[in-house]
PDB file of C-alpha atoms in Angstrom:
ATOM      1  CA  MET W  11       2.353  -6.087  29.473  1.00  0.00           C
ATOM      2  CA  ALA W  12       0.931  -8.310  26.227  1.00  0.00           C
ATOM      3  CA  LYS W  13       4.025  -8.900  23.809  1.00  0.00           C
ATOM      4  CA  ALA W  14       3.496  -7.982  20.149  1.00  0.00           C
ATOM      5  CA  PHE W  15       3.603  -9.747  17.149  1.00  0.00           C
ATOM      6  CA  ALA W  16       3.912  -8.800  13.549  1.00  0.00           C
ATOM      7  CA  VAL W  17       3.197 -10.464  10.102  1.00  0.00           C
ATOM      8  CA  THR W  18       4.787  -9.761   7.034  1.00  0.00           C
ATOM      9  CA  THR W  19       3.278 -10.887   3.600  1.00  0.00           C
ATOM     10  CA  LYS W  20       5.007 -13.410   0.973  1.00  0.00           C
ATOM     11  CA  GLY W  21       4.901 -13.844  -2.492  1.00  0.00           C
ATOM     12  CA  MET W  22       3.928 -10.305  -3.066  1.00  0.00           C
ATOM     13  CA  GLU W  23       7.064  -9.711  -4.870  1.00  0.00           C
ATOM     14  CA  GLU W  24       5.471  -8.219  -7.768  1.00  0.00           C
ATOM     15  CA  VAL W  25       3.891  -5.689  -5.644  1.00  0.00           C
ATOM     16  CA  GLN W  26       6.989  -4.454  -4.502  1.00  0.00           C
ATOM     17  CA  VAL W  27       8.426  -4.090  -7.539  1.00  0.00           C
ATOM     18  CA  MET W  28       5.362  -1.627  -8.698  1.00  0.00           C
ATOM     19  CA  PHE W  29       5.620   0.391  -5.391  1.00  0.00           C
ATOM     20  CA  LYS W  30       9.236   0.748  -6.098  1.00  0.00           C
ATOM     21  CA  VAL W  31       8.558   2.371  -9.529  1.00  0.00           C
ATOM     22  CA  LEU W  32       5.428   4.203  -8.414  1.00  0.00           C
ATOM     23  CA  PRO W  33       5.436   7.311  -6.674  1.00  0.00           C
ATOM     24  CA  LYS W  34       5.331   6.846  -2.647  1.00  0.00           C
ATOM     25  CA  ARG W  35       2.248   8.389  -2.321  1.00  0.00           C
ATOM     26  CA  THR W  36       0.552   5.876  -4.533  1.00  0.00           C
ATOM     27  CA  ALA W  37       1.846   3.269  -2.052  1.00  0.00           C
ATOM     28  CA  ASN W  38       0.278   5.636   0.737  1.00  0.00           C
ATOM     29  CA  LYS W  39      -3.106   5.910  -0.912  1.00  0.00           C
ATOM     30  CA  ILE W  40      -3.464   1.870  -1.325  1.00  0.00           C
ATOM     31  CA  VAL W  41      -1.690   0.369   1.695  1.00  0.00           C
ATOM     32  CA  PRO W  42      -4.054   1.925   3.994  1.00  0.00           C
ATOM     33  CA  LYS W  43      -7.172   0.700   2.151  1.00  0.00           C
ATOM     34  CA  ALA W  44      -6.158  -2.541   1.494  1.00  0.00           C
ATOM     35  CA  LEU W  45      -5.017  -3.283   5.310  1.00  0.00           C
ATOM     36  CA  LYS W  46      -8.431  -1.888   6.483  1.00  0.00           C
ATOM     37  CA  LYS W  47     -10.285  -4.278   4.341  1.00  0.00           C
ATOM     38  CA  ALA W  48      -8.091  -6.980   5.190  1.00  0.00           C
ATOM     39  CA  ALA W  49      -8.238  -6.092   8.894  1.00  0.00           C
ATOM     40  CA  LYS W  50     -12.084  -6.751   8.719  1.00  0.00           C
ATOM     41  CA  VAL W  51     -11.927 -10.281   8.283  1.00  0.00           C
ATOM     42  CA  VAL W  52      -9.799 -10.884  11.782  1.00  0.00           C
ATOM     43  CA  VAL W  53     -12.194  -8.168  13.928  1.00  0.00           C
ATOM     44  CA  LYS W  54     -15.110 -10.092  12.598  1.00  0.00           C
ATOM     45  CA  SER W  55     -13.720 -13.306  13.932  1.00  0.00           C
ATOM     46  CA  ALA W  56     -12.328 -11.871  17.066  1.00  0.00           C
ATOM     47  CA  LYS W  57     -15.573 -10.382  17.847  1.00  0.00           C
ATOM     48  CA  SER W  58     -17.197 -14.159  17.460  1.00  0.00           C
ATOM     49  CA  LYS W  59     -14.647 -15.345  19.474  1.00  0.00           C
ATOM     50  CA  VAL W  60     -15.046 -13.411  22.933  1.00  0.00           C
ATOM     51  CA  ASP W  61     -16.237 -15.342  25.925  1.00  0.00           C
ATOM     52  CA  THR W  62     -19.260 -13.309  26.623  1.00  0.00           C
ATOM     53  CA  SER W  63     -20.145 -14.916  30.263  1.00  0.00           C
ATOM     54  CA  VAL W  64     -16.909 -13.691  32.241  1.00  0.00           C
ATOM     55  CA  ARG W  65     -17.751 -10.757  34.802  1.00  0.00           C
ATOM     56  CA  PHE W  66     -15.049  -9.171  36.499  1.00  0.00           C
ATOM     57  CA  LYS W  67     -15.727  -7.848  40.046  1.00  0.00           C
ATOM     58  CA  PHE W  68     -13.700  -4.876  41.459  1.00  0.00           C
ATOM     59  CA  LYS W  69     -13.353  -3.922  45.107  1.00  0.00           C
ATOM     60  CA  ALA W  70     -15.139  -0.764  46.197  1.00  0.00           C
ATOM     61  CA  ASP W  71     -13.410   2.647  45.379  1.00  0.00           C
ATOM     62  CA  LYS W  72     -13.400   5.282  47.673  1.00  0.00           C
ATOM     63  CA  ASP W  73     -16.979   6.014  47.341  1.00  0.00           C
ATOM     64  CA  GLY W  74     -17.730   2.838  48.663  1.00  0.00           C
ATOM     65  CA  ILE W  75     -18.952   1.858  44.932  1.00  0.00           C
ATOM     66  CA  ALA W  76     -18.308  -1.754  43.939  1.00  0.00           C
ATOM     67  CA  LYS W  77     -17.759  -2.580  40.102  1.00  0.00           C
ATOM     68  CA  GLU W  78     -18.559  -5.328  38.140  1.00  0.00           C
ATOM     69  CA  VAL W  79     -18.012  -5.591  34.465  1.00  0.00           C
ATOM     70  CA  SER W  80     -18.891  -8.103  32.019  1.00  0.00           C
ATOM     71  CA  SER W  81     -16.296  -9.294  28.972  1.00  0.00           C
ATOM     72  CA  LYS W  82     -19.230  -8.209  26.674  1.00  0.00           C
ATOM     73  CA  GLN W  83     -17.242  -4.939  26.582  1.00  0.00           C
ATOM     74  CA  LEU W  84     -14.667  -6.732  24.480  1.00  0.00           C
ATOM     75  CA  LYS W  85     -16.920  -6.682  21.412  1.00  0.00           C
ATOM     76  CA  LYS W  86     -15.716  -3.313  20.765  1.00  0.00           C
ATOM     77  CA  ILE W  87     -13.009  -4.339  18.567  1.00  0.00           C
ATOM     78  CA  ALA W  88     -11.604  -1.993  16.154  1.00  0.00           C
ATOM     79  CA  ALA W  89      -9.007  -1.646  13.381  1.00  0.00           C
ATOM     80  CA  GLN W  90      -6.475   1.185  13.230  1.00  0.00           C
ATOM     81  CA  ILE W  91      -4.007   2.568  10.576  1.00  0.00           C
ATOM     82  CA  ARG W  92      -0.768   3.529  11.983  1.00  0.00           C
ATOM     83  CA  GLY W  93       2.513   4.501  10.668  1.00  0.00           C
ATOM     84  CA  LYS W  94       4.416   6.573   8.773  1.00  0.00           C
ATOM     85  CA  ALA W  95       4.521   7.203   5.083  1.00  0.00           C
ATOM     86  CA  GLY W  96       5.911   4.051   3.077  1.00  0.00           C
ATOM     87  CA  ASN W  97       5.649   1.882   6.407  1.00  0.00           C
ATOM     88  CA  LYS W  98       2.020   1.701   7.320  1.00  0.00           C
ATOM     89  CA  TYR W  99       0.609  -1.021   9.341  1.00  0.00           C
ATOM     90  CA  VAL W 100      -2.839  -1.981  11.333  1.00  0.00           C
ATOM     91  CA  ILE W 101      -3.411  -2.530  15.117  1.00  0.00           C
ATOM     92  CA  ILE W 102      -6.527  -4.514  15.996  1.00  0.00           C
ATOM     93  CA  GLY W 103      -7.719  -4.212  19.282  1.00  0.00           C
ATOM     94  CA  VAL W 104     -10.124  -3.295  21.704  1.00  0.00           C
ATOM     95  CA  LYS W 105     -11.492   0.187  21.809  1.00  0.00           C
ATOM     96  CA  VAL W 106     -11.056   1.398  25.378  1.00  0.00           C
ATOM     97  CA  ALA W 107      -9.981   4.795  26.295  1.00  0.00           C
ATOM     98  CA  LYS W 108      -6.833   4.768  28.311  1.00  0.00           C
ATOM     99  CA  LYS W 109      -8.504   6.613  31.643  1.00  0.00           C
ATOM    100  CA  ASP W 110     -10.855   3.602  31.700  1.00  0.00           C
ATOM    101  CA  PRO W 111     -10.465   1.587  34.732  1.00  0.00           C
ATOM    102  CA  PHE W 112     -10.774  -1.279  32.570  1.00  0.00           C
ATOM    103  CA  TYR W 113      -8.284  -0.622  30.215  1.00  0.00           C
ATOM    104  CA  ASN W 114      -6.355  -3.816  30.543  1.00  0.00           C
ATOM    105  CA  LEU W 115      -9.691  -5.920  30.335  1.00  0.00           C
ATOM    106  CA  GLY W 116      -8.626  -7.564  26.960  1.00  0.00           C
ATOM    107  CA  ASN W 117      -5.314  -8.354  28.066  1.00  0.00           C
ATOM    108  CA  TRP W 118      -6.521 -10.097  31.114  1.00  0.00           C
ATOM    109  CA  MET W 119      -8.984 -12.047  28.856  1.00  0.00           C
ATOM    110  CA  GLU W 120      -6.347 -13.044  26.246  1.00  0.00           C
ATOM    111  CA  PHE W 121      -3.429 -13.860  28.417  1.00  0.00           C
ATOM    112  CA  GLY W 122      -5.303 -14.528  32.096  1.00  0.00           C
ATOM    113  CA  THR W 123      -4.096 -12.919  35.357  1.00  0.00           C
ATOM    114  CA  LEU W 124      -0.985 -13.683  37.273  1.00  0.00           C
ATOM    115  CA  ALA W 125      -3.076 -15.235  40.042  1.00  0.00           C
ATOM    116  CA  LYS W 126      -4.252 -17.808  37.438  1.00  0.00           C
ATOM    117  CA  ARG W 127      -1.023 -18.320  35.435  1.00  0.00           C
ATOM    118  CA  THR W 128      -0.769 -21.855  33.942  1.00  0.00           C
ATOM    119  CA  GLU W 129       2.989 -21.877  34.072  1.00  0.00           C
ATOM    120  CA  PRO W 130       5.122 -21.945  36.956  1.00  0.00           C
ATOM    121  CA  LEU W 131       6.564 -18.808  38.167  1.00  0.00           C
ATOM    122  CA  ILE W 132      10.176 -18.100  38.205  1.00  0.00           C
ATOM    123  CA  LYS W 133      10.223 -16.177  41.367  1.00  0.00           C
ATOM    124  CA  SER W 134       7.671 -17.576  44.068  1.00  0.00           C
ATOM    125  CA  ARG W 135       4.731 -15.145  45.095  1.00  0.00           C
ATOM    126  CA  SER W 136       4.478 -13.043  47.898  1.00  0.00           C
ATOM    127  CA  ALA W 137       2.335 -13.975  51.045  1.00  0.00           C
ATOM    128  CA  LYS W 138      -0.230 -11.494  50.081  1.00  0.00           C
ATOM    129  CA  GLY W 139      -0.219 -12.588  46.429  1.00  0.00           C
ATOM    130  CA  GLN W 140      -0.451 -16.301  47.391  1.00  0.00           C
ATOM    131  CA  ALA W 141      -3.369 -15.656  49.614  1.00  0.00           C
ATOM    132  CA  ALA W 142      -5.250 -13.866  46.711  1.00  0.00           C
ATOM    133  CA  VAL W 143      -4.728 -16.843  44.741  1.00  0.00           C
ATOM    134  CA  SER W 144      -5.761 -19.194  47.343  1.00  0.00           C
ATOM    135  CA  SER W 145      -9.273 -17.269  47.660  1.00  0.00           C
ATOM    136  CA  GLY W 146      -9.819 -17.413  43.872  1.00  0.00           C
ATOM    137  CA  ILE W 147      -8.950 -14.169  42.833  1.00  0.00           C
ATOM    138  CA  GLY W 148      -7.873 -14.011  39.345  1.00  0.00           C
ATOM    139  CA  LEU W 149      -8.899 -14.922  35.257  1.00  0.00           C
ATOM    140  CA  ILE W 150      -7.915 -17.633  33.458  1.00  0.00           C
ATOM    141  CA  LYS W 151      -7.048 -16.920  30.058  1.00  0.00           C
ATOM    142  CA  HIS W 152      -9.535 -17.040  27.405  1.00  0.00           C
ATOM    143  CA  PRO W 153      -7.799 -16.289  24.247  1.00  0.00           C
ATOM    144  CA  PHE W 154     -10.053 -14.535  21.361  1.00  0.00           C
ATOM    145  CA  MET W 155      -7.301 -12.218  19.498  1.00  0.00           C
ATOM    146  CA  ARG W 156      -4.889 -14.965  18.541  1.00  0.00           C
ATOM    147  CA  PRO W 157      -6.976 -17.419  17.685  1.00  0.00           C
ATOM    148  CA  ALA W 158      -8.889 -14.976  15.289  1.00  0.00           C
ATOM    149  CA  PHE W 159      -5.619 -13.960  13.526  1.00  0.00           C
ATOM    150  CA  LEU W 160      -4.316 -17.465  13.295  1.00  0.00           C
ATOM    151  CA  GLU W 161      -7.679 -18.619  11.639  1.00  0.00           C
ATOM    152  CA  THR W 162      -7.729 -15.632   9.090  1.00  0.00           C
ATOM    153  CA  LYS W 163      -4.287 -14.970   8.651  1.00  0.00           C
ATOM    154  CA  ASN W 164      -4.388 -16.859   4.855  1.00  0.00           C
ATOM    155  CA  GLU W 165      -7.586 -15.340   4.264  1.00  0.00           C
ATOM    156  CA  VAL W 166      -6.097 -11.560   5.538  1.00  0.00           C
ATOM    157  CA  GLU W 167      -3.226 -12.163   3.368  1.00  0.00           C
ATOM    158  CA  LYS W 168      -5.149 -12.863  -0.118  1.00  0.00           C
ATOM    159  CA  ILE W 169      -7.616 -10.024   0.698  1.00  0.00           C
ATOM    160  CA  PHE W 170      -4.477  -7.512   1.080  1.00  0.00           C
ATOM    161  CA  LYS W 171      -2.971  -8.866  -2.060  1.00  0.00           C
ATOM    162  CA  GLN W 172      -6.073  -8.558  -3.961  1.00  0.00           C
ATOM    163  CA  GLU W 173      -6.937  -5.061  -2.602  1.00  0.00           C
ATOM    164  CA  VAL W 174      -3.517  -3.831  -3.633  1.00  0.00           C
ATOM    165  CA  LEU W 175      -3.520  -5.507  -7.016  1.00  0.00           C
ATOM    166  CA  LEU W 176      -6.898  -3.647  -7.978  1.00  0.00           C
ATOM    167  CA  GLU W 177      -6.190  -0.140  -6.674  1.00  0.00           C
ATOM    168  CA  ILE W 178      -2.868   0.264  -8.529  1.00  0.00           C
ATOM    169  CA  PRO W 179      -4.208   0.510 -11.722  1.00  0.00           C
ATOM    170  CA  LYS W 180      -6.898   2.963 -10.306  1.00  0.00           C
ATOM    171  CA  GLU W 181      -4.089   4.917  -8.817  1.00  0.00           C
ATOM    172  CA  VAL W 182      -2.120   4.800 -12.209  1.00  0.00           C
ATOM    173  CA  GLU W 183      -4.984   6.006 -14.262  1.00  0.00           C
ATOM    174  CA  LYS W 184      -5.395   8.889 -11.865  1.00  0.00           C
ATOM    175  CA  MET W 185      -1.757   9.819 -12.131  1.00  0.00           C
ATOM    176  CA  LEU W 186      -2.233   9.698 -15.924  1.00  0.00           C
ATOM    177  CA  VAL W 187      -5.311  11.951 -15.993  1.00  0.00           C
ATOM    178  CA  LYS W 188      -3.901  14.268 -13.851  1.00  0.00           C
ATOM    179  CA  GLY W 189      -0.625  14.288 -15.853  1.00  0.00           C
ATOM    180  CA  LYS W 190       1.533  13.955 -12.226  1.00  0.00           C
ATOM    181  CA  VAL W 191       3.693  11.484 -11.785  1.00  0.00           C
TER     182      VAL W 191
END
């Protein structure tokens, strides 16, 4: 399973103070919009970094049909806002249904398969596993999500901060018009 990693913003102390002063519902309206807008940059970069030349071949299923899939399917990258009120975050990844047989395709591309591992294994492979490796089964890693994030992280932080600072006055104005605080 892929290890998750998190990012926190720095240099936004003023914004954090404003969110503490303003009602929680204000932050719950502003943060998801800002996250969505900032995530678009990472999504665009990740789509451009997918190596579309990779093909996956799967052995025949019970009906005798062999499947072949192209890594072009990994271009379906999207961002989803998740989290509870006051603790919103964004998940960026390949859109695939859990029941899809190629559910792990993104992970295989990003991290490679065990058969083509570049670091030595702690425990040696089984005879069957070693035979699979020797026959050429497996995939060398072709990372696209991590490089996309690393390339755009400064821009993402800037967009997020800018969007939050633009939306706060709008939300305050709405509260003043409604007369609710």
